[in-house]
XYZ file of C-alpha atoms in Angstrom:
717
model
C 64.140 276.542 7.500
C 62.945 276.011 11.071
C 65.508 273.238 11.480
C 68.321 275.696 10.716
C 67.246 277.952 13.571
C 66.677 275.131 16.071
C 69.158 275.017 18.938
C 68.727 271.480 20.218
C 68.702 268.305 18.195
C 65.369 267.075 16.929
C 63.800 264.487 19.187
C 63.751 262.007 16.266
C 67.467 262.482 15.612
C 69.841 259.593 16.259
C 71.737 259.898 19.532
C 75.493 260.078 19.045
C 78.429 260.937 21.250
C 78.776 260.562 25.016
C 75.765 260.551 27.365
C 74.602 263.692 29.147
C 76.237 262.884 32.494
C 79.658 262.560 30.833
C 79.415 266.125 29.491
C 78.746 267.277 33.064
C 81.800 265.392 34.318
C 83.979 266.856 31.552
C 82.723 270.350 32.387
C 83.457 269.865 36.082
C 86.946 268.515 35.245
C 87.663 271.508 33.026
C 86.648 273.841 35.868
C 89.009 272.064 38.245
C 91.877 272.237 35.713
C 91.225 275.948 35.234
C 91.271 276.595 39.003
C 94.482 274.590 39.405
C 96.143 276.379 36.485
C 95.258 279.843 37.825
C 96.216 278.968 41.388
C 99.507 277.364 40.402
C 100.712 279.367 37.400
C 98.480 282.468 37.488
C 97.413 281.685 33.905
C 95.197 279.359 31.839
C 96.523 277.789 28.626
C 93.129 276.752 27.178
C 89.618 277.300 28.552
C 87.854 274.001 27.784
C 84.521 274.464 29.573
C 82.643 276.397 26.894
C 83.722 274.058 24.098
C 82.419 271.077 26.093
C 79.114 272.779 26.791
C 78.646 273.837 23.124
C 79.225 270.239 22.000
C 76.632 269.035 24.515
C 74.040 271.498 23.211
C 74.684 270.346 19.621
C 74.647 266.637 20.408
C 71.832 266.177 22.915
C 68.078 266.359 22.629
C 66.253 269.214 24.299
C 65.523 267.712 27.725
C 68.967 266.244 28.454
C 70.589 269.364 26.976
C 68.602 271.623 29.341
C 69.554 269.351 32.238
C 73.244 269.564 31.283
C 72.995 273.352 30.925
C 71.433 273.679 34.386
C 73.985 271.376 36.012
C 76.937 273.136 34.368
C 75.598 276.568 35.380
C 75.349 275.367 38.969
C 78.907 273.959 38.855
C 80.174 277.227 37.390
C 78.521 279.256 40.187
C 79.975 276.948 42.816
C 83.403 277.279 41.156
C 83.106 281.083 41.243
C 82.265 281.001 44.931
C 85.326 278.831 45.636
C 87.470 281.220 43.581
C 86.204 284.148 45.661
C 84.131 286.065 43.093
C 81.564 288.371 44.649
C 78.885 290.697 43.446
C 78.286 290.959 39.735
C 81.352 288.834 38.863
C 79.823 285.841 40.648
C 76.981 285.730 38.155
C 78.629 287.396 35.190
C 81.315 284.746 34.701
C 78.782 281.897 34.711
C 76.381 283.785 32.455
C 79.177 284.617 29.996
C 80.193 280.922 29.799
C 76.605 279.769 29.314
C 75.895 282.553 26.806
C 79.031 281.882 24.777
C 78.295 278.149 24.536
C 74.609 278.828 23.786
C 75.375 281.378 21.073
C 78.105 279.216 19.475
C 75.770 276.212 19.287
C 72.915 278.341 17.933
C 75.064 279.887 15.169
C 76.642 276.530 14.330
C 73.208 274.949 13.921
C 72.153 277.820 11.663
C 75.199 278.217 9.413
C 76.807 274.758 9.470
C 73.798 272.564 8.833
C 73.521 270.329 11.836
C 77.162 271.165 12.741
C 77.646 267.474 13.298
C 79.545 266.415 10.164
C 82.904 268.051 10.821
C 84.651 265.698 8.416
C 83.893 268.171 5.635
C 86.388 271.078 5.554
C 83.727 273.576 4.517
C 81.700 272.925 7.667
C 84.793 273.082 9.843
C 85.715 276.479 8.422
C 82.101 277.624 8.700
C 82.072 276.638 12.364
C 85.203 278.685 13.032
C 84.130 281.749 11.019
C 80.372 281.856 11.624
C 80.006 280.369 15.095
C 83.161 280.394 17.236
C 84.608 283.821 16.373
C 81.296 285.792 16.519
C 80.175 284.186 19.782
C 83.503 284.837 21.529
C 83.674 288.392 20.205
C 80.093 289.235 21.232
C 80.412 287.737 24.713
C 83.757 289.504 25.230
C 82.250 292.842 24.185
C 79.204 292.449 26.444
C 81.112 291.027 29.407
C 83.929 293.537 29.457
C 81.491 296.366 28.711
C 79.477 295.486 31.802
C 82.609 295.237 33.921
C 83.833 298.648 32.776
C 80.416 300.153 33.439
C 80.334 298.616 36.894
C 83.820 299.881 37.721
C 83.330 303.116 35.772
C 86.651 302.706 33.947
C 87.596 303.262 30.305
C 89.838 301.380 27.909
C 93.379 300.962 29.188
C 96.300 298.953 27.928
C 95.635 296.377 30.611
C 91.976 296.163 29.582
C 92.865 295.678 25.906
C 95.374 292.969 26.868
C 92.788 291.289 29.064
C 90.283 291.250 26.190
C 92.984 289.952 23.841
C 93.928 287.134 26.230
C 90.273 286.290 26.905
C 89.429 286.039 23.182
C 92.435 283.838 22.398
C 91.872 281.442 25.298
C 88.105 281.164 24.717
C 88.427 280.840 20.943
C 91.098 278.188 21.311
C 88.847 276.231 23.634
C 85.923 276.311 21.183
C 88.049 275.415 18.149
C 89.933 272.676 19.945
C 87.231 270.995 22.009
C 83.901 271.328 20.160
C 84.972 269.984 16.716
C 87.011 267.227 18.364
C 84.057 266.045 20.470
C 81.803 266.146 17.412
C 84.330 264.160 15.376
C 84.791 261.590 18.131
C 81.010 261.224 18.427
C 80.937 260.146 14.785
C 84.038 258.023 14.745
C 82.070 255.253 12.975
C 81.965 257.415 9.832
C 85.756 257.307 9.544
C 86.214 253.559 9.645
C 88.242 252.457 6.676
C 89.071 256.073 5.778
C 92.677 255.933 7.008
C 95.539 254.732 4.853
C 97.842 253.989 7.795
C 98.027 250.651 9.531
C 97.818 250.314 13.308
C 101.601 250.054 13.619
C 102.069 253.184 11.478
C 99.534 255.082 13.611
C 101.390 254.094 16.802
C 104.679 255.114 15.217
C 103.295 258.533 14.226
C 101.967 259.124 17.760
C 105.325 258.141 19.247
C 107.107 260.457 16.835
C 104.765 263.339 17.735
C 105.271 262.783 21.482
C 109.057 262.570 21.162
C 109.347 265.695 18.972
C 106.876 267.711 21.061
C 108.542 266.745 24.332
C 111.976 267.530 22.937
C 110.801 270.937 21.656
C 108.873 272.065 24.747
C 110.874 270.616 27.644
C 113.995 272.613 26.878
C 114.803 276.286 27.316
C 117.613 276.868 24.837
C 116.202 276.692 21.274
C 113.086 278.187 19.676
C 112.102 275.046 17.768
C 108.326 274.968 18.235
C 107.952 274.707 14.434
C 109.302 271.142 14.564
C 106.034 269.982 16.130
C 104.199 270.836 12.896
C 105.950 268.051 10.965
C 104.661 264.988 12.891
C 101.242 266.628 13.265
C 101.036 267.160 9.497
C 101.915 263.499 8.957
C 99.190 262.508 11.384
C 96.681 264.779 9.621
C 97.612 263.346 6.209
C 97.701 259.688 7.165
C 95.181 259.230 9.991
C 91.475 259.873 10.429
C 90.137 263.111 11.974
C 89.290 261.314 15.228
C 92.871 260.126 15.682
C 94.119 263.542 14.611
C 91.858 265.086 17.258
C 93.292 262.755 19.884
C 96.800 263.765 18.796
C 95.865 267.450 19.124
C 94.556 266.934 22.654
C 97.740 265.069 23.568
C 99.912 267.787 22.029
C 97.924 270.509 23.839
C 98.429 268.669 27.138
C 102.193 268.273 26.674
C 102.817 271.803 25.421
C 100.417 273.396 27.930
C 101.981 271.742 30.971
C 105.492 272.503 29.680
C 104.636 276.156 29.031
C 102.892 276.662 32.388
C 105.882 275.132 34.222
C 108.248 277.569 32.512
C 109.657 275.376 29.756
C 109.594 275.540 25.989
C 110.161 277.994 23.134
C 107.394 280.331 24.334
C 109.562 281.502 27.226
C 112.452 282.372 24.895
C 110.489 285.269 23.430
C 111.503 288.688 24.717
C 108.706 290.716 26.242
C 108.439 294.300 25.034
C 108.211 297.101 27.550
C 104.578 298.154 27.141
C 103.357 300.903 29.451
C 100.329 299.823 31.447
C 101.233 296.121 31.535
C 103.614 296.327 34.479
C 101.096 294.618 36.751
C 100.526 291.727 34.307
C 102.672 288.700 35.090
C 105.228 287.622 32.426
C 103.640 284.164 32.350
C 100.255 285.607 31.472
C 101.783 287.827 28.782
C 103.606 284.866 27.218
C 100.437 282.749 27.173
C 99.144 284.865 24.287
C 101.994 283.620 22.126
C 101.307 280.053 23.210
C 97.623 280.446 22.331
C 98.531 281.690 18.849
C 100.849 278.690 18.399
C 98.135 276.251 19.398
C 95.571 278.036 17.224
C 97.937 277.713 14.257
C 98.351 273.979 14.927
C 94.586 273.408 15.177
C 93.760 275.623 12.170
C 96.329 273.759 10.045
C 96.188 270.113 11.042
C 92.459 269.573 11.617
C 91.351 270.991 8.210
C 94.083 268.979 6.479
C 92.842 265.825 8.175
C 89.248 266.486 7.160
C 90.319 267.331 3.587
C 92.256 264.081 3.271
C 89.416 262.099 4.805
C 86.918 263.706 2.447
C 89.210 262.902 -0.459
C 89.521 259.296 0.631
C 85.741 259.127 1.099
C 85.174 260.469 -2.404
C 87.745 258.057 -3.812
C 86.004 255.196 -2.044
C 82.647 256.358 -3.361
C 84.126 256.681 -6.851
C 85.524 253.153 -6.633
C 82.196 251.852 -5.377
C 80.288 253.633 -8.131
C 82.811 252.469 -10.714
C 82.376 248.886 -9.548
C 78.605 249.354 -9.540
C 78.736 250.824 -13.046
C 80.931 247.957 -14.235
C 78.555 245.468 -12.645
C 75.563 247.226 -14.200
C 77.322 247.228 -17.558
C 78.126 243.536 -17.204
C 74.504 242.769 -16.347
C 73.307 244.930 -19.235
C 75.656 243.136 -21.618
C 74.508 239.776 -20.275
C 70.891 240.887 -20.637
C 71.544 242.088 -24.182
C 73.296 238.812 -25.006
C 70.445 236.841 -23.445
C 67.930 238.901 -25.402
C 69.862 238.310 -28.607
C 69.986 234.580 -27.901
C 66.281 234.564 -27.110
C 65.381 236.479 -30.262
C 67.618 234.281 -32.382
C 66.092 231.148 -30.858
C 62.541 232.434 -31.297
C 63.275 233.373 -34.899
C 64.723 229.930 -35.561
C 61.945 228.006 -33.823
C 59.186 229.983 -35.587
C 60.747 229.840 -39.018
C 61.324 226.067 -38.939
C 57.638 225.022 -38.870
C 56.711 227.915 -41.162
C 59.144 226.501 -43.723
C 57.134 223.300 -43.874
C 53.784 225.117 -44.041
C 54.851 227.581 -46.721
C 56.896 225.085 -48.689
C 54.217 222.447 -48.955
C 51.646 225.134 -49.767
C 53.807 226.112 -52.764
C 54.243 222.478 -53.725
C 50.505 221.824 -53.541
C 49.644 224.953 -55.527
C 52.053 223.886 -58.273
C 50.872 220.265 -58.457
C 49.508 219.371 -61.924
C 45.849 218.426 -62.167
C 44.815 220.183 -58.967
C 41.400 221.838 -59.241
C 41.122 225.622 -58.999
C 39.563 225.603 -55.525
C 42.383 223.483 -54.106
C 44.943 225.787 -55.716
C 43.202 228.776 -54.158
C 43.211 227.136 -50.749
C 46.902 226.245 -51.056
C 47.717 229.813 -51.970
C 45.654 231.010 -49.001
C 47.774 228.826 -46.765
C 50.869 230.360 -48.298
C 49.536 233.907 -47.823
C 48.639 233.160 -44.208
C 52.113 231.783 -43.516
C 53.638 234.851 -45.194
C 51.505 237.097 -42.976
C 52.571 235.190 -39.875
C 56.204 235.362 -40.946
C 55.896 239.103 -41.527
C 54.419 239.547 -38.039
C 57.182 237.447 -36.470
C 59.882 239.399 -38.280
C 58.345 242.753 -37.320
C 58.087 241.803 -33.650
C 61.625 240.442 -33.515
C 63.065 243.439 -35.357
C 61.212 245.856 -33.093
C 62.369 244.054 -29.948
C 65.923 243.766 -31.196
C 66.608 247.473 -31.701
C 69.321 248.925 -33.895
C 72.173 246.944 -35.432
C 75.340 248.146 -37.070
C 75.056 248.949 -40.760
C 77.370 247.560 -43.415
C 77.994 249.263 -46.748
C 78.227 247.122 -49.875
C 77.623 247.808 -53.572
C 73.908 247.245 -54.130
C 71.832 246.715 -57.207
C 68.843 248.677 -55.903
C 66.547 247.278 -58.566
C 67.617 243.765 -57.545
C 66.931 244.528 -53.860
C 63.535 245.905 -54.861
C 62.791 242.722 -56.803
C 63.743 240.609 -53.780
C 61.467 242.744 -51.629
C 58.388 242.585 -53.835
C 58.757 238.822 -54.332
C 57.185 238.177 -50.937
C 54.086 240.172 -51.924
C 53.660 238.905 -55.512
C 51.324 236.067 -54.589
C 49.047 238.369 -52.567
C 49.042 240.935 -55.384
C 48.127 238.326 -57.984
C 45.348 236.999 -55.755
C 43.871 240.520 -55.637
C 44.403 241.087 -59.356
C 46.888 243.896 -58.745
C 49.755 244.901 -60.974
C 52.858 244.961 -58.742
C 55.926 246.097 -60.642
C 59.195 248.037 -60.391
C 59.780 251.247 -62.361
C 63.576 251.551 -62.493
C 64.929 254.941 -63.622
C 68.450 254.369 -62.321
C 71.390 253.997 -64.744
C 71.868 250.483 -66.094
C 74.219 248.299 -64.029
C 74.535 251.122 -61.467
C 75.563 250.201 -57.930
C 75.067 252.222 -54.735
C 76.750 251.778 -51.348
C 74.236 250.726 -48.702
C 73.040 248.026 -46.329
C 71.038 245.349 -48.165
C 69.106 244.083 -45.155
C 68.228 247.540 -43.821
C 66.938 248.645 -47.230
C 64.949 245.455 -47.671
C 63.447 245.786 -44.179
C 62.502 249.412 -44.895
C 60.821 248.602 -48.236
C 59.123 245.370 -47.231
C 56.390 246.820 -44.935
C 55.684 249.625 -47.408
C 55.112 247.189 -50.270
C 53.155 244.766 -48.069
C 50.897 247.549 -46.785
C 50.359 248.898 -50.291
C 49.165 245.470 -51.454
C 47.070 244.933 -48.334
C 45.212 248.250 -48.585
C 44.708 248.255 -52.383
C 41.609 246.538 -53.761
C 42.204 247.290 -57.440
C 44.746 249.018 -59.637
C 48.479 248.787 -59.132
C 51.393 249.091 -56.741
C 54.555 250.661 -58.165
C 58.052 250.819 -56.718
C 59.881 253.631 -58.549
C 63.650 254.185 -58.276
C 65.242 257.556 -59.199
C 68.401 259.557 -58.632
C 67.970 262.525 -56.286
C 70.953 264.808 -55.814
C 73.793 262.837 -54.221
C 71.525 259.944 -53.263
C 68.520 257.999 -54.438
C 64.767 258.362 -54.126
C 62.487 255.318 -53.835
C 58.726 255.776 -54.064
C 56.157 253.119 -53.180
C 52.802 254.178 -54.676
C 49.423 252.475 -54.659
C 45.879 253.159 -55.809
C 44.327 252.041 -52.533
C 42.021 253.589 -49.982
C 44.423 256.294 -48.814
C 45.075 257.487 -45.264
C 42.947 259.723 -43.069
C 44.810 263.045 -42.522
C 44.159 262.827 -38.759
C 46.260 259.664 -38.616
C 49.298 261.019 -40.460
C 51.063 262.625 -37.436
C 51.219 259.254 -35.614
C 51.603 257.072 -38.675
C 55.187 256.008 -37.954
C 54.658 255.354 -34.230
C 54.820 251.774 -32.986
C 51.430 250.004 -32.781
C 49.681 252.936 -34.490
C 46.928 251.776 -36.864
C 44.553 253.552 -39.158
C 41.674 251.481 -37.799
C 42.183 249.837 -34.416
C 38.518 248.982 -33.858
C 37.108 245.468 -33.698
C 35.372 246.133 -37.048
C 38.546 246.835 -38.992
C 39.025 245.152 -42.373
C 42.762 244.548 -42.173
C 44.972 242.692 -39.718
C 48.374 243.739 -38.414
C 50.242 244.717 -35.264
C 51.064 248.261 -36.348
C 54.845 247.731 -36.365
C 55.630 247.792 -40.091
C 55.755 251.545 -40.671
C 57.549 252.162 -37.364
C 60.255 249.699 -38.408
C 60.451 251.210 -41.889
C 60.971 254.683 -40.412
C 63.590 253.319 -37.998
C 65.618 251.682 -40.771
C 65.395 254.776 -42.959
C 66.672 256.961 -40.108
C 69.519 254.546 -39.412
C 70.569 254.746 -43.058
C 70.712 258.536 -42.703
C 67.625 259.217 -44.797
C 64.095 260.427 -44.291
C 60.658 259.121 -45.171
C 57.692 261.151 -46.405
C 54.092 260.257 -47.115
C 51.545 261.825 -49.462
C 48.042 260.385 -49.272
C 44.484 261.269 -50.160
C 41.422 259.330 -49.109
C 40.127 257.201 -51.951
C 43.057 258.047 -54.249
C 45.939 256.065 -52.800
C 49.218 256.794 -51.003
C 52.831 257.407 -51.904
C 55.668 256.755 -49.467
C 58.951 258.384 -50.491
C 62.347 257.305 -49.161
C 65.188 259.796 -49.534
C 68.404 257.837 -48.988
C 71.955 259.281 -49.114
C 73.438 256.297 -50.979
C 76.734 257.141 -52.676
C 77.427 255.828 -56.168
C 79.648 252.748 -56.209
C 81.560 251.147 -59.061
C 79.255 249.885 -61.824
C 79.302 246.267 -62.997
C 80.053 245.080 -66.510
C 76.895 243.768 -68.162
C 76.840 240.144 -69.211
C 74.409 237.885 -70.979
C 72.737 235.343 -68.753
C 70.442 232.467 -69.528
C 66.774 232.626 -68.709
C 65.492 231.088 -65.528
C 64.007 228.108 -67.309
C 67.232 227.336 -69.190
C 69.565 227.932 -66.253
C 67.569 225.907 -63.821
C 67.227 222.895 -66.073
C 70.747 222.371 -67.462
C 74.281 223.515 -66.816
C 76.887 224.360 -69.478
C 77.600 220.685 -70.218
C 73.919 219.898 -70.676
C 73.635 217.959 -67.407
C 71.039 218.510 -64.734
C 72.372 220.695 -61.895
C 73.424 218.647 -58.866
C 72.334 220.141 -55.555
C 73.236 218.830 -52.087
C 70.578 219.575 -49.442
C 71.982 219.404 -45.896
C 69.320 219.569 -43.168
C 68.538 217.501 -40.081
C 64.771 218.095 -40.411
C 63.108 215.649 -42.846
C 60.250 218.052 -43.689
C 62.724 220.759 -44.712
C 64.659 218.308 -46.882
C 61.494 217.094 -48.551
C 60.269 220.632 -49.300
C 63.628 221.602 -50.818
C 63.862 218.353 -52.803
C 60.384 218.685 -54.327
C 60.985 222.329 -55.308
C 64.430 221.603 -56.784
C 63.229 218.571 -58.695
C 60.471 220.733 -60.168
C 63.293 222.879 -61.617
C 64.992 219.832 -63.107
C 67.744 219.526 -60.496
C 69.382 216.309 -59.334
C 69.033 216.395 -55.522
C 71.047 214.540 -52.858
C 69.914 214.727 -49.215
C 72.070 214.340 -46.060
C 71.275 214.909 -42.378
C 74.327 216.643 -40.875
C 77.638 218.310 -41.581
C 79.746 215.148 -41.470
C 77.577 213.471 -44.097
C 77.870 216.638 -46.191
C 81.681 216.396 -46.049
C 81.564 212.777 -47.150
C 79.160 213.549 -50.004
C 81.239 216.489 -51.310
C 84.406 214.396 -51.133
C 82.822 211.528 -53.105
C 80.937 213.312 -55.910
C 80.756 216.754 -57.591
C 77.972 219.243 -56.871
C 76.985 222.561 -58.375
C 75.418 223.919 -55.185
C 75.144 223.061 -51.481
C 72.129 224.265 -49.506
C 73.476 224.112 -45.945
C 71.486 224.276 -42.725
C 73.319 225.708 -39.695
C 71.930 223.978 -36.600
C 72.526 220.249 -36.959
C 73.711 217.417 -34.686
C 77.221 215.883 -34.851
C 78.581 218.750 -36.971
C 76.921 222.107 -37.588
C 76.765 223.841 -40.947
C 79.406 226.447 -40.106
C 82.056 223.877 -39.257
C 81.120 221.782 -42.304
C 81.492 224.863 -44.529
C 84.930 225.665 -43.105
C 86.096 222.105 -43.753
C 84.725 222.139 -47.285
C 86.611 225.367 -47.967
C 89.782 223.644 -46.784
C 89.400 220.892 -49.422
C 91.651 221.061 -52.488
C 90.447 221.633 -56.036
C 86.905 222.252 -57.190
C 85.345 220.979 -53.954
C 86.863 223.866 -51.982
C 85.414 226.420 -54.425
C 81.916 224.919 -54.368
C 78.976 227.342 -54.069
C 77.483 227.028 -50.576
C 74.314 228.859 -49.561
C 72.979 228.916 -46.018
C 69.370 227.717 -46.007
C 68.542 228.174 -42.352
C 66.043 229.495 -39.853
C 68.886 231.489 -38.215
C 67.969 234.799 -39.831
C 69.282 237.467 -37.433
C 71.979 239.820 -38.768
C 74.704 238.218 -36.674
C 73.627 234.831 -38.045
C 74.100 236.096 -41.593
C 77.536 237.463 -40.688
C 78.566 234.148 -39.114
C 77.531 232.252 -42.198
C 79.474 234.545 -44.529
C 82.473 234.531 -42.177
C 82.503 230.722 -42.227
C 82.878 230.746 -46.018
C 79.337 230.578 -47.347
C 78.544 232.526 -50.508
C 75.068 233.719 -49.526
C 72.309 233.378 -46.951
C 68.686 232.347 -47.562
C 66.319 232.515 -44.598
C 63.530 230.004 -44.053
C 60.753 229.714 -44.940
C 61.832 229.393 -48.552
C 59.650 229.834 -51.619
C 59.943 228.539 -55.144
C 60.772 231.923 -56.667
C 63.532 232.680 -54.198
C 64.978 229.182 -54.412
C 64.982 229.282 -58.211
C 66.722 232.658 -58.165
C 69.415 231.320 -55.808
C 70.023 228.243 -58.017
C 70.334 230.429 -61.100
C 72.797 232.738 -59.367
C 74.902 229.766 -58.312
C 74.949 228.252 -61.788
C 75.769 231.550 -63.508
C 78.479 232.505 -61.009
C 76.565 235.511 -59.674
C 77.020 234.600 -55.998
C 79.563 236.621 -53.970
C 83.018 235.105 -53.620
C 83.343 233.065 -50.430
C 85.706 234.428 -47.804
C 86.717 232.993 -44.457
C 87.527 235.678 -41.875
C 90.229 235.357 -39.247
C 87.576 235.041 -36.544
C 86.033 232.116 -38.362
C 89.406 230.442 -38.836
C 90.172 230.905 -35.154
C 86.826 229.378 -34.244
């Protein structure tokens, strides 16, 4: 608030505008011009001195401003002595000039901010209304009041005219000189703000000079209005500093022409006003000229500042738009880089886990292995499953939300897929893990398979982990227009104090170093996220020592039901096809460990297995011999699995309709979509297990896999 009432600039403020001595020279020059105008024409067109002094007080720091004020006061006194003023008038004229400039600068500092940024129309209007007009009016009232008291005279027509002329001339000087000097002092702010080229600016100045000279150096036509047209063009096209220079040039041309007896001002007829007989016609006509010049200044200068402000805002908008586009581009690149990183991390972690988990299954199923070795093999498998679960939770949490896809789902089938990963751990604990399906037979519901599986998986895994004895049940029911899935256990239950933060990331029931269970605390947070994304809600009911029940309310709409069919058992389907021959499976993978794991598991099911290392070898094998199923890796040298799948689909006959399943460590949602878009029937993420692999072989042999489709994007690729 103190800064608003400060007269001089703060000492720390940046110096702008001309130096102090130049203000003194301008003030002295304005005094000389005023003396010459009065002596020659008995009138003054514009009184410039006070506008110059007000600009100096606004621009300079305290010490140089005081020095300029003292020097200008001395010059004014000396000028009054030369003019012949005596007595009170000798001091009154100088004091009125100093007071008017002082008061104008003080009010401008208070009501116009720093009164330095005249490029904004609001501040320009505020300067005119709150600083220039009040200061001129107050000084005129005080000055003429003192004169009338000294001469002991009252208001006469001549006195009123004198006040009128004084106010116009002084106000015109403040409005013309002070804003122009302030604008010129900050000319650097207007660089690049003009739309006109240098040649256009010169042309506009030439046009203004020609029109103004033609209008004011003739005595026949009242065509002063023509000067508005080139000045408006200058205000619209040029910067405020160039517009200010044009105004000064116009004021010089019109002022000299008017004082020498030329121009439209002298065509006006003077009314016979009693009391003004002693006032010269020139002085009476100067009031009309002052109004003309005030109209020019009040019109052109605000227009110029408005256009400059508009261009500044447009430039800022363009800059911010470019910055926003650049930020968006960087964000998209960062998101793409994050997706690539997550996909690569998922792939690189799943590849070795496939060997660990696969060989653990193979060892556990080997005949003649003692019970302790089987237990150790299963422990390896459980540890790899726990590591895989942690990897998936971290990657899903870091990835964020993906778009959902609606497809007809067998919810009981999705539940079976989900609990498969926890069956081994449940059996090791002696738990009964089963699904209680109360949905209509063969019913299908529209939903996202992956999102539902990712929501159920941590609930089932936690139920098994925190249950020492009893059972874990996944119950499926209808509930209004959707479905209700409950995951119940007979475990230790949850402390009520933990329930409010249960679904927060990294929240754990026991985070101490003595806790009995491992985990990063991401499972329930991810489950809640997926449930919310599917438009549902999740509830929990738990009592210590009695177990917990997590309830998922999902707004899945009923889809078209499927027609029931009779399918062979797993043992029969996996061992022989319809013709009684062993199923032929082509395993395509560049990693020998992955091929060996798949071969051993498939041979245990009675399959005839052929191994190849890349997509080109897969094409050759499919072209040379028939297969019932192709297990296709994606990342391979020479030819990747996506391109190999597209080429197989382009083959004629039975080869083009072959069942192809992606068996890959690329397990992100976009990876699944790419595989299906390339023409694969299904996707199976590594690490694989015997149960999941057997289920996929059975589905392929019984025709239960989705129909392959190649999208336009895949064909274009």
